[in-house]
Structures are given as structure tokens and as C-alpha cells.
mmCIF file of C-alpha atoms in Angstrom:
data_model
loop_
_atom_site.group_PDB
_atom_site.id
_atom_site.type_symbol
_atom_site.label_atom_id
_atom_site.label_comp_id
_atom_site.label_asym_id
_atom_site.label_seq_id
_atom_site.Cartn_x
_atom_site.Cartn_y
_atom_site.Cartn_z
ATOM 1 C CA UNK A 1 3.326 2.579 -24.521
ATOM 2 C CA UNK A 2 5.841 4.781 -26.043
ATOM 3 C CA UNK A 3 9.430 5.247 -24.971
ATOM 4 C CA UNK A 4 10.406 9.216 -25.329
ATOM 5 C CA UNK A 5 13.696 9.780 -26.602
ATOM 6 C CA UNK A 6 15.965 12.460 -25.193
ATOM 7 C CA UNK A 7 17.834 12.909 -28.539
ATOM 8 C CA UNK A 8 15.256 12.662 -31.238
ATOM 9 C CA UNK A 9 11.809 13.022 -32.073
ATOM 10 C CA UNK A 10 9.381 10.296 -30.766
ATOM 11 C CA UNK A 11 6.314 9.129 -32.857
ATOM 12 C CA UNK A 12 3.688 7.328 -30.737
ATOM 13 C CA UNK A 13 0.344 5.741 -32.106
ATOM 14 C CA UNK A 14 -2.369 5.688 -29.451
ATOM 15 C CA UNK A 15 -3.585 2.289 -28.781
ATOM 16 C CA UNK A 16 -7.083 0.915 -27.971
ATOM 17 C CA UNK A 17 -6.173 0.920 -24.233
ATOM 18 C CA UNK A 18 -4.910 4.329 -24.183
ATOM 19 C CA UNK A 19 -7.624 6.085 -25.978
ATOM 20 C CA UNK A 20 -10.039 8.393 -23.875
ATOM 21 C CA UNK A 21 -6.996 9.919 -21.926
ATOM 22 C CA UNK A 22 -6.300 13.623 -21.815
ATOM 23 C CA UNK A 23 -3.328 14.689 -23.820
ATOM 24 C CA UNK A 24 -1.570 16.337 -20.807
ATOM 25 C CA UNK A 25 -2.298 12.874 -18.411
ATOM 26 C CA UNK A 26 -0.924 10.840 -21.192
ATOM 27 C CA UNK A 27 2.148 13.048 -21.502
ATOM 28 C CA UNK A 28 3.004 12.962 -17.850
ATOM 29 C CA UNK A 29 2.561 9.368 -17.639
ATOM 30 C CA UNK A 30 5.233 8.545 -20.210
ATOM 31 C CA UNK A 31 7.591 11.364 -19.342
ATOM 32 C CA UNK A 32 7.931 10.661 -15.571
ATOM 33 C CA UNK A 33 10.298 13.087 -14.034
ATOM 34 C CA UNK A 34 9.382 15.829 -16.440
ATOM 35 C CA UNK A 35 7.777 19.020 -14.766
ATOM 36 C CA UNK A 36 4.282 19.521 -15.323
ATOM 37 C CA UNK A 37 5.012 22.973 -16.406
ATOM 38 C CA UNK A 38 7.368 21.963 -19.116
ATOM 39 C CA UNK A 39 4.700 19.474 -20.616
ATOM 40 C CA UNK A 40 2.177 22.288 -20.644
ATOM 41 C CA UNK A 41 4.677 24.720 -22.158
ATOM 42 C CA UNK A 42 5.556 22.418 -25.309
ATOM 43 C CA UNK A 43 1.810 21.359 -25.713
ATOM 44 C CA UNK A 44 0.816 25.165 -26.004
ATOM 45 C CA UNK A 45 3.939 25.953 -28.061
ATOM 46 C CA UNK A 46 2.949 23.339 -30.609
ATOM 47 C CA UNK A 47 5.710 21.164 -30.328
ATOM 48 C CA UNK A 48 3.592 18.500 -29.450
ATOM 49 C CA UNK A 49 1.653 17.592 -32.420
ATOM 50 C CA UNK A 50 -1.493 15.258 -32.928
ATOM 51 C CA UNK A 51 -2.038 13.991 -36.294
ATOM 52 C CA UNK A 52 0.233 16.786 -37.561
ATOM 53 C CA UNK A 53 -1.706 19.558 -35.982
ATOM 54 C CA UNK A 54 -1.768 21.470 -32.594
ATOM 55 C CA UNK A 55 -3.869 20.255 -29.840
ATOM 56 C CA UNK A 56 -4.835 21.436 -26.504
ATOM 57 C CA UNK A 57 -3.834 19.885 -23.127
ATOM 58 C CA UNK A 58 -7.436 18.709 -22.621
ATOM 59 C CA UNK A 59 -7.781 17.042 -26.037
ATOM 60 C CA UNK A 60 -8.962 13.322 -25.549
ATOM 61 C CA UNK A 61 -6.995 10.848 -27.361
ATOM 62 C CA UNK A 62 -8.527 8.720 -30.091
ATOM 63 C CA UNK A 63 -7.661 5.098 -30.993
ATOM 64 C CA UNK A 64 -4.947 5.445 -33.914
ATOM 65 C CA UNK A 65 -3.921 9.206 -33.214
ATOM 66 C CA UNK A 66 -0.207 9.890 -33.940
ATOM 67 C CA UNK A 67 1.558 11.922 -31.705
ATOM 68 C CA UNK A 68 4.869 13.691 -32.433
ATOM 69 C CA UNK A 69 6.844 14.458 -29.343
ATOM 70 C CA UNK A 70 10.054 16.479 -29.446
ATOM 71 C CA UNK A 71 13.310 15.190 -27.476
ATOM 72 C CA UNK A 72 12.860 15.372 -23.838
ATOM 73 C CA UNK A 73 15.403 14.709 -21.182
ATOM 74 C CA UNK A 74 13.535 12.439 -18.395
ATOM 75 C CA UNK A 75 14.852 12.440 -14.814
ATOM 76 C CA UNK A 76 15.439 8.738 -13.880
ATOM 77 C CA UNK A 77 16.106 8.909 -9.935
ATOM 78 C CA UNK A 78 18.205 6.165 -8.669
ATOM 79 C CA UNK A 79 16.328 5.680 -5.680
ATOM 80 C CA UNK A 80 13.497 4.406 -7.786
ATOM 81 C CA UNK A 81 15.778 1.695 -9.298
ATOM 82 C CA UNK A 82 16.750 0.808 -5.717
ATOM 83 C CA UNK A 83 13.172 0.680 -4.407
ATOM 84 C CA UNK A 84 12.064 -1.511 -7.154
ATOM 85 C CA UNK A 85 14.194 -4.192 -5.748
ATOM 86 C CA UNK A 86 12.148 -4.158 -2.402
ATOM 87 C CA UNK A 87 9.209 -5.911 -4.172
ATOM 88 C CA UNK A 88 11.085 -9.078 -5.576
ATOM 89 C CA UNK A 89 8.466 -11.479 -4.391
ATOM 90 C CA UNK A 90 5.482 -11.886 -6.742
ATOM 91 C CA UNK A 91 2.408 -10.125 -5.233
ATOM 92 C CA UNK A 92 -0.456 -12.611 -4.270
ATOM 93 C CA UNK A 93 -3.021 -12.807 -7.011
ATOM 94 C CA UNK A 94 -6.763 -13.262 -6.125
ATOM 95 C CA UNK A 95 -8.146 -13.081 -9.752
ATOM 96 C CA UNK A 96 -6.929 -12.405 -13.071
ATOM 97 C CA UNK A 97 -8.379 -12.415 -16.793
ATOM 98 C CA UNK A 98 -7.719 -10.407 -19.952
ATOM 99 C CA UNK A 99 -9.528 -7.422 -18.293
ATOM 100 C CA UNK A 100 -8.788 -7.338 -14.607
ATOM 101 C CA UNK A 101 -6.050 -7.993 -12.092
ATOM 102 C CA UNK A 102 -6.927 -8.432 -8.454
ATOM 103 C CA UNK A 103 -4.098 -8.478 -5.984
ATOM 104 C CA UNK A 104 -3.989 -9.225 -2.279
ATOM 105 C CA UNK A 105 -1.774 -6.159 -1.233
ATOM 106 C CA UNK A 106 0.482 -6.478 1.749
ATOM 107 C CA UNK A 107 0.467 -4.046 4.632
ATOM 108 C CA UNK A 108 3.506 -1.684 4.409
ATOM 109 C CA UNK A 109 3.601 -1.239 0.469
ATOM 110 C CA UNK A 110 2.057 1.863 -0.898
ATOM 111 C CA UNK A 111 -0.100 1.304 -3.990
ATOM 112 C CA UNK A 112 1.867 3.722 -6.141
ATOM 113 C CA UNK A 113 5.104 6.006 -6.109
ATOM 114 C CA UNK A 114 4.706 9.444 -4.880
ATOM 115 C CA UNK A 115 4.512 11.434 -1.491
ATOM 116 C CA UNK A 116 7.743 10.402 -0.311
ATOM 117 C CA UNK A 117 7.667 6.936 -1.867
ATOM 118 C CA UNK A 118 9.164 6.190 -5.027
ATOM 119 C CA UNK A 119 7.830 2.471 -5.844
ATOM 120 C CA UNK A 120 4.574 0.969 -5.080
ATOM 121 C CA UNK A 121 2.421 -2.062 -6.048
ATOM 122 C CA UNK A 122 1.620 -0.782 -9.433
ATOM 123 C CA UNK A 123 5.349 0.070 -10.263
ATOM 124 C CA UNK A 124 6.228 -3.437 -9.117
ATOM 125 C CA UNK A 125 3.498 -5.059 -11.241
ATOM 126 C CA UNK A 126 4.867 -3.218 -14.193
ATOM 127 C CA UNK A 127 8.379 -4.433 -13.508
ATOM 128 C CA UNK A 128 7.208 -7.908 -12.985
ATOM 129 C CA UNK A 129 5.189 -7.977 -16.189
ATOM 130 C CA UNK A 130 7.153 -6.139 -18.835
ATOM 131 C CA UNK A 131 4.996 -7.675 -21.494
ATOM 132 C CA UNK A 132 1.610 -6.217 -20.229
ATOM 133 C CA UNK A 133 0.898 -3.142 -22.349
ATOM 134 C CA UNK A 134 -1.568 -1.750 -19.859
ATOM 135 C CA UNK A 135 -1.798 -1.844 -16.058
ATOM 136 C CA UNK A 136 -3.588 0.930 -13.990
ATOM 137 C CA UNK A 137 -5.049 1.150 -10.523
ATOM 138 C CA UNK A 138 -8.733 1.089 -10.346
ATOM 139 C CA UNK A 139 -8.819 2.510 -6.757
ATOM 140 C CA UNK A 140 -6.560 2.952 -3.922
ATOM 141 C CA UNK A 141 -5.561 1.478 -0.396
ATOM 142 C CA UNK A 142 -3.478 3.099 2.315
ATOM 143 C CA UNK A 143 -0.116 2.058 2.583
ATOM 144 C CA UNK A 144 -0.917 0.518 6.008
ATOM 145 C CA UNK A 145 -3.814 -1.263 4.847
ATOM 146 C CA UNK A 146 -3.706 -4.737 3.435
ATOM 147 C CA UNK A 147 -6.053 -6.696 0.969
ATOM 148 C CA UNK A 148 -8.093 -6.390 -2.140
ATOM 149 C CA UNK A 149 -6.754 -4.192 -4.855
ATOM 150 C CA UNK A 150 -8.079 -4.065 -8.263
ATOM 151 C CA UNK A 151 -5.982 -3.070 -11.578
ATOM 152 C CA UNK A 152 -7.420 -2.568 -14.845
ATOM 153 C CA UNK A 153 -5.496 -4.368 -17.687
ATOM 154 C CA UNK A 154 -7.685 -2.638 -20.328
ATOM 155 C CA UNK A 155 -8.660 1.244 -20.498
ATOM 156 C CA UNK A 156 -12.360 -0.022 -21.141
ATOM 157 C CA UNK A 157 -12.233 -1.919 -17.910
ATOM 158 C CA UNK A 158 -10.639 0.560 -15.994
ATOM 159 C CA UNK A 159 -13.193 3.357 -17.119
ATOM 160 C CA UNK A 160 -15.994 0.820 -16.075
ATOM 161 C CA UNK A 161 -14.549 0.342 -12.727
ATOM 162 C CA UNK A 162 -13.921 4.075 -12.080
ATOM 163 C CA UNK A 163 -17.782 4.444 -12.651
ATOM 164 C CA UNK A 164 -18.607 1.669 -10.395
ATOM 165 C CA UNK A 165 -16.685 3.016 -7.607
ATOM 166 C CA UNK A 166 -18.080 6.315 -8.185
ATOM 167 C CA UNK A 167 -21.471 4.567 -7.585
ATOM 168 C CA UNK A 168 -20.443 3.530 -4.181
ATOM 169 C CA UNK A 169 -22.127 0.494 -2.410
ATOM 170 C CA UNK A 170 -24.366 -1.731 -4.174
ATOM 171 C CA UNK A 171 -27.406 -1.410 -2.021
ATOM 172 C CA UNK A 172 -29.457 -2.702 -4.949
ATOM 173 C CA UNK A 173 -28.995 0.365 -7.179
ATOM 174 C CA UNK A 174 -27.006 0.417 -10.315
ATOM 175 C CA UNK A 175 -23.352 -1.018 -10.867
ATOM 176 C CA UNK A 176 -21.926 0.129 -7.554
ATOM 177 C CA UNK A 177 -19.085 -1.949 -5.517
ATOM 178 C CA UNK A 178 -19.539 -3.380 -2.323
ATOM 179 C CA UNK A 179 -16.274 -3.094 -0.207
ATOM 180 C CA UNK A 180 -16.124 -4.671 3.349
ATOM 181 C CA UNK A 181 -12.981 -4.290 5.787
ATOM 182 C CA UNK A 182 -12.048 -6.133 9.092
ATOM 183 C CA UNK A 183 -10.684 -3.790 11.603
ATOM 184 C CA UNK A 184 -9.967 -4.122 15.162
ATOM 185 C CA UNK A 185 -10.613 -1.024 17.422
ATOM 186 C CA UNK A 186 -9.872 0.018 20.994
ATOM 187 C CA UNK A 187 -12.904 -0.078 23.166
ATOM 188 C CA UNK A 188 -16.137 -2.124 23.600
ATOM 189 C CA UNK A 189 -18.426 -1.364 20.520
ATOM 190 C CA UNK A 190 -22.101 -2.370 21.698
ATOM 191 C CA UNK A 191 -24.085 -1.849 18.405
ATOM 192 C CA UNK A 192 -24.491 -4.700 16.217
ATOM 193 C CA UNK A 193 -24.797 -2.454 13.087
ATOM 194 C CA UNK A 194 -24.160 1.212 13.214
ATOM 195 C CA UNK A 195 -24.656 3.564 10.126
ATOM 196 C CA UNK A 196 -22.074 6.453 10.469
ATOM 197 C CA UNK A 197 -22.637 9.577 8.236
ATOM 198 C CA UNK A 198 -20.166 12.193 9.183
ATOM 199 C CA UNK A 199 -18.557 14.466 6.417
ATOM 200 C CA UNK A 200 -15.003 14.590 5.850
ATOM 201 C CA UNK A 201 -12.451 17.275 5.092
ATOM 202 C CA UNK A 202 -8.986 17.035 3.854
ATOM 203 C CA UNK A 203 -6.276 19.395 5.141
ATOM 204 C CA UNK A 204 -2.471 19.737 5.551
ATOM 205 C CA UNK A 205 -0.335 19.840 8.753
ATOM 206 C CA UNK A 206 2.499 22.374 8.837
ATOM 207 C CA UNK A 207 4.925 19.756 7.637
ATOM 208 C CA UNK A 208 2.825 19.222 4.625
ATOM 209 C CA UNK A 209 1.319 15.864 5.510
ATOM 210 C CA UNK A 210 -2.071 15.169 4.358
ATOM 211 C CA UNK A 211 -4.740 14.445 7.059
ATOM 212 C CA UNK A 212 -8.574 14.203 7.495
ATOM 213 C CA UNK A 213 -11.159 15.320 10.027
ATOM 214 C CA UNK A 214 -14.878 15.247 10.384
ATOM 215 C CA UNK A 215 -16.004 18.782 9.530
ATOM 216 C CA UNK A 216 -19.556 20.116 8.298
ATOM 217 C CA UNK A 217 -17.466 21.855 5.582
ATOM 218 C CA UNK A 218 -16.299 18.392 4.393
ATOM 219 C CA UNK A 219 -17.682 15.867 1.790
ATOM 220 C CA UNK A 220 -20.635 13.511 2.845
ATOM 221 C CA UNK A 221 -19.247 10.151 4.008
ATOM 222 C CA UNK A 222 -21.058 6.985 5.037
ATOM 223 C CA UNK A 223 -19.713 3.879 6.638
ATOM 224 C CA UNK A 224 -21.589 0.930 7.861
ATOM 225 C CA UNK A 225 -20.099 -0.911 10.797
ATOM 226 C CA UNK A 226 -21.240 -4.474 11.892
ATOM 227 C CA UNK A 227 -19.892 -5.972 15.156
ATOM 228 C CA UNK A 228 -17.973 -9.249 14.713
ATOM 229 C CA UNK A 229 -16.267 -9.957 18.057
ATOM 230 C CA UNK A 230 -15.695 -8.098 21.202
ATOM 231 C CA UNK A 231 -13.293 -8.613 24.233
ATOM 232 C CA UNK A 232 -12.753 -6.706 27.429
ATOM 233 C CA UNK A 233 -10.782 -3.837 25.623
ATOM 234 C CA UNK A 234 -11.061 -4.454 21.919
ATOM 235 C CA UNK A 235 -13.692 -4.905 19.364
ATOM 236 C CA UNK A 236 -13.338 -6.688 15.886
ATOM 237 C CA UNK A 237 -15.599 -4.746 13.183
ATOM 238 C CA UNK A 238 -16.663 -5.234 9.585
ATOM 239 C CA UNK A 239 -16.806 -1.830 7.896
ATOM 240 C CA UNK A 240 -18.776 -1.435 4.609
ATOM 241 C CA UNK A 241 -17.960 1.583 2.756
ATOM 242 C CA UNK A 242 -20.914 3.364 1.049
ATOM 243 C CA UNK A 243 -18.340 6.187 0.124
ATOM 244 C CA UNK A 244 -14.900 6.213 -0.743
ATOM 245 C CA UNK A 245 -13.085 9.140 0.921
ATOM 246 C CA UNK A 246 -9.602 9.284 2.058
ATOM 247 C CA UNK A 247 -8.883 7.668 5.537
ATOM 248 C CA UNK A 248 -12.594 7.476 5.911
ATOM 249 C CA UNK A 249 -12.791 4.181 8.032
ATOM 250 C CA UNK A 250 -9.988 5.560 10.024
ATOM 251 C CA UNK A 251 -11.287 8.920 10.853
ATOM 252 C CA UNK A 252 -14.924 7.871 11.512
ATOM 253 C CA UNK A 253 -13.783 5.360 13.994
ATOM 254 C CA UNK A 254 -11.271 7.794 15.711
ATOM 255 C CA UNK A 255 -13.868 10.529 15.827
ATOM 256 C CA UNK A 256 -16.520 8.099 17.625
ATOM 257 C CA UNK A 257 -13.772 7.216 20.038
ATOM 258 C CA UNK A 258 -12.660 3.648 18.991
ATOM 259 C CA UNK A 259 -9.333 4.330 17.143
ATOM 260 C CA UNK A 260 -7.834 1.401 15.077
ATOM 261 C CA UNK A 261 -5.178 -0.635 16.900
ATOM 262 C CA UNK A 262 -1.710 0.391 15.326
ATOM 263 C CA UNK A 263 -3.026 3.598 13.572
ATOM 264 C CA UNK A 264 -0.129 5.752 13.546
ATOM 265 C CA UNK A 265 -2.141 8.801 12.210
ATOM 266 C CA UNK A 266 -5.358 8.751 14.077
ATOM 267 C CA UNK A 267 -4.939 5.919 16.766
ATOM 268 C CA UNK A 268 -4.305 5.988 20.519
ATOM 269 C CA UNK A 269 -0.280 6.436 20.548
ATOM 270 C CA UNK A 270 0.090 5.039 24.086
ATOM 271 C CA UNK A 271 -1.790 1.814 22.893
ATOM 272 C CA UNK A 272 0.171 1.609 19.847
ATOM 273 C CA UNK A 273 3.445 1.564 21.690
ATOM 274 C CA UNK A 274 2.416 -1.508 23.631
ATOM 275 C CA UNK A 275 0.930 -3.379 20.581
ATOM 276 C CA UNK A 276 4.448 -4.613 19.061
ATOM 277 C CA UNK A 277 5.297 -6.443 22.092
ATOM 278 C CA UNK A 278 2.230 -8.226 21.959
ATOM 279 C CA UNK A 279 2.671 -9.087 18.256
ATOM 280 C CA UNK A 280 0.841 -6.520 16.283
ATOM 281 C CA UNK A 281 3.450 -4.594 14.241
ATOM 282 C CA UNK A 282 0.824 -2.919 11.835
ATOM 283 C CA UNK A 283 -2.414 -1.142 11.686
ATOM 284 C CA UNK A 284 -5.284 -3.606 11.864
ATOM 285 C CA UNK A 285 -7.265 -2.951 8.807
ATOM 286 C CA UNK A 286 -7.812 -5.428 6.106
ATOM 287 C CA UNK A 287 -9.925 -5.148 2.844
ATOM 288 C CA UNK A 288 -11.158 -8.731 2.851
ATOM 289 C CA UNK A 289 -14.250 -8.833 0.642
ATOM 290 C CA UNK A 290 -15.414 -7.107 -2.343
ATOM 291 C CA UNK A 291 -18.658 -7.726 -4.571
ATOM 292 C CA UNK A 292 -18.917 -6.162 -8.072
ATOM 293 C CA UNK A 293 -20.149 -6.828 -11.600
ATOM 294 C CA UNK A 294 -17.204 -7.769 -14.079
ATOM 295 C CA UNK A 295 -16.423 -4.353 -15.974
ATOM 296 C CA UNK A 296 -16.704 -6.174 -19.316
ATOM 297 C CA UNK A 297 -18.447 -9.551 -19.038
ATOM 298 C CA UNK A 298 -21.225 -8.377 -16.445
ATOM 299 C CA UNK A 299 -20.819 -11.326 -14.421
ATOM 300 C CA UNK A 300 -21.331 -10.927 -10.670
ATOM 301 C CA UNK A 301 -18.108 -11.378 -8.785
ATOM 302 C CA UNK A 302 -17.255 -12.249 -5.206
ATOM 303 C CA UNK A 303 -13.748 -11.501 -4.105
ATOM 304 C CA UNK A 304 -12.125 -12.470 -0.972
ATOM 305 C CA UNK A 305 -8.721 -12.180 0.608
ATOM 306 C CA UNK A 306 -7.974 -14.109 3.881
ATOM 307 C CA UNK A 307 -7.101 -12.273 7.050
ATOM 308 C CA UNK A 308 -3.123 -12.168 7.052
ATOM 309 C CA UNK A 309 -1.365 -14.473 9.589
ATOM 310 C CA UNK A 310 -0.171 -11.581 11.758
ATOM 311 C CA UNK A 311 -3.482 -10.010 12.300
ATOM 312 C CA UNK A 312 -5.018 -13.884 12.855
ATOM 313 C CA UNK A 313 -2.086 -14.602 15.408
ATOM 314 C CA UNK A 314 -3.056 -11.250 17.196
ATOM 315 C CA UNK A 315 -6.562 -12.189 17.765
ATOM 316 C CA UNK A 316 -5.913 -15.527 19.016
ATOM 317 C CA UNK A 317 -3.344 -13.954 21.437
ATOM 318 C CA UNK A 318 -6.018 -11.600 22.455
ATOM 319 C CA UNK A 319 -8.426 -14.461 23.223
ATOM 320 C CA UNK A 320 -5.946 -15.977 25.524
ATOM 321 C CA UNK A 321 -5.581 -12.976 27.497
ATOM 322 C CA UNK A 322 -8.952 -11.317 27.600
ATOM 323 C CA UNK A 323 -12.571 -12.880 27.861
ATOM 324 C CA UNK A 324 -14.412 -12.614 24.388
ATOM 325 C CA UNK A 325 -18.084 -11.908 25.163
ATOM 326 C CA UNK A 326 -19.536 -11.506 21.777
ATOM 327 C CA UNK A 327 -19.081 -13.277 18.198
ATOM 328 C CA UNK A 328 -17.847 -16.628 17.290
ATOM 329 C CA UNK A 329 -14.932 -17.812 19.421
ATOM 330 C CA UNK A 330 -11.743 -17.135 18.036
#
């Protein structure tokens, strides 16, 4: 990817991995810190040239295109450099080949910078792998959620993965992705299997923070919950996502009266205050299993990320203080 100069014209040749992107999205990516309005202005004024010609912001880049980019001063915030030092340890790798990288994301780390977080998993990977020409997120996990996270190493693989995630759960139809999570909730869940189809609507608090609620005006959402284990006051569930809405599992469960243990946005705040003393200092939501077709080879893949030690320890402690009346003994 081209390095944009602040003092001279930059010539950038579009690689195979970069083709297919809109011109504006490509420029925003390589000109981090430059206002979007400025990018649009220099494209519309003709200062940006593609193959020596003007191009619109929606132009799809082709392999071999040559871009002329005028000098641009790019703001590089010092806090981003400092935040980058926070992720010094190599992230756990579940699987890797020439097209795909699968990370076991720790809880507490955002998948990317933004929304008040200057540095995330994707920035850490790029910093740790300076030789990598292409690394892009195929999907997202909440900052508090741990587990399987897919990263494309080729544009063709990323595009295929995006298509798969739009397909939703496999369910015997097409090239979807089967995503399973382990989640501990407050309350005694009684159904062995329960399909939850509740539409979800995004909204903003007065503070500007993004939230989600169940609303008939929202987008269709489908989660399948399976009971794994149950105690006197808690239940361990497996959640299968049939759609991929923001905060879907968290909001579905909270709406049903089974808030996730440690969920600071939608959970039981009185319960959450007591959990750290018992050893649970994070939200109990872990992306533990994923089944999909490899985006390039077509081979069926079954990925797993073991339950983090902190979550496993809490379950063992729970079994010493409460009677377990369903599921394999923990």
C-alpha cells in the first residue's frame, strides 16, 4: 500500500489485493487522519487522477491502475503510537494460510481503532507483520467478546468471506458461516433449544454512545440458543447466530430477562458489581466455534477457540457454590 507524501506527488499502482475497492475508500484508508470532506474535495477537483484522468469517488479500482495523489499532510496522533505498545504480545493464531488468518481475540481489545479507541487487533497485526501487504477484518467482535476473528490476507478472500457472512448460518443453504458462542446468563434457562427472532434497532444515547434495542422498526434478527449447563442462579448457553446484527446476542438475551454476566451495557448492574469479587472481571461471551467453506480452496473448515482460563475458572467456582442440575458436570 502506498505511503502518501506531505511534500510531493505520490504515484500509487493498484495491486491485485487492492482492486475492487471504491476510490474514496482506498484514499481514506491510506490517508488516515485526513478529513473525509478533504478527500472528496480533491477527488472532485481533479487533483486525484486515475491513469492520468479524472475519476469519481465511486470508481472501482482495477489491477494496474496508476493513481496520482497530491501532497497531503496526514495527522498522526501520538496516542495511536502509545496505544500500539499496549498489544506487544503476539495474538494467538488459530489458523493461517496464504489467504486467511484466524485470531483468538482476547477480551478487552477492540478489533480496530475508532469510537474512542485508537488501536485494535487489526492495527496490532499490521504493526507486528510489516511485511504483510494486505490484512483486513472479515467481520467484527465486540471489544468485550473473546474468540474467533477472521482476517483476510487477500482481497479475493476478503470479498468471499464478506459474501459468506451476509449469507448467515449454513443451515444447508449456500456458502454461509456457522458461528457459535458460549455465554453465561443470569437466571434459569429451561428450554433445551430456543429460536429467538426479534428485530433489532440501532440508536444513540444523548452521550453519542451506540446502543441497540428490540423494536418492530428494526432489522430482522435470529439467534438459536441451546442449553449447555444450568445452576441455581445461572445458565450456560450456546448461541448460534443466524444473522449478524450489532450486539445481537446481548440484546436478545437482555430482552428475554436473561442478561449476560458481566455485560456493562445491557446486563444486570447489581449482579455485575459482585462478579469481580467472585473472579469474573469481564463479560462472559466467547466466540468458540466457526464452520465455513475456505474462501479460496472451497475446503470445509471447522475452527475452535478454547474457553479462556478466566471463564473456565469462574464456572468451576460456580459449581462449588451452586448445585448444577443440567448438563455435563463442570
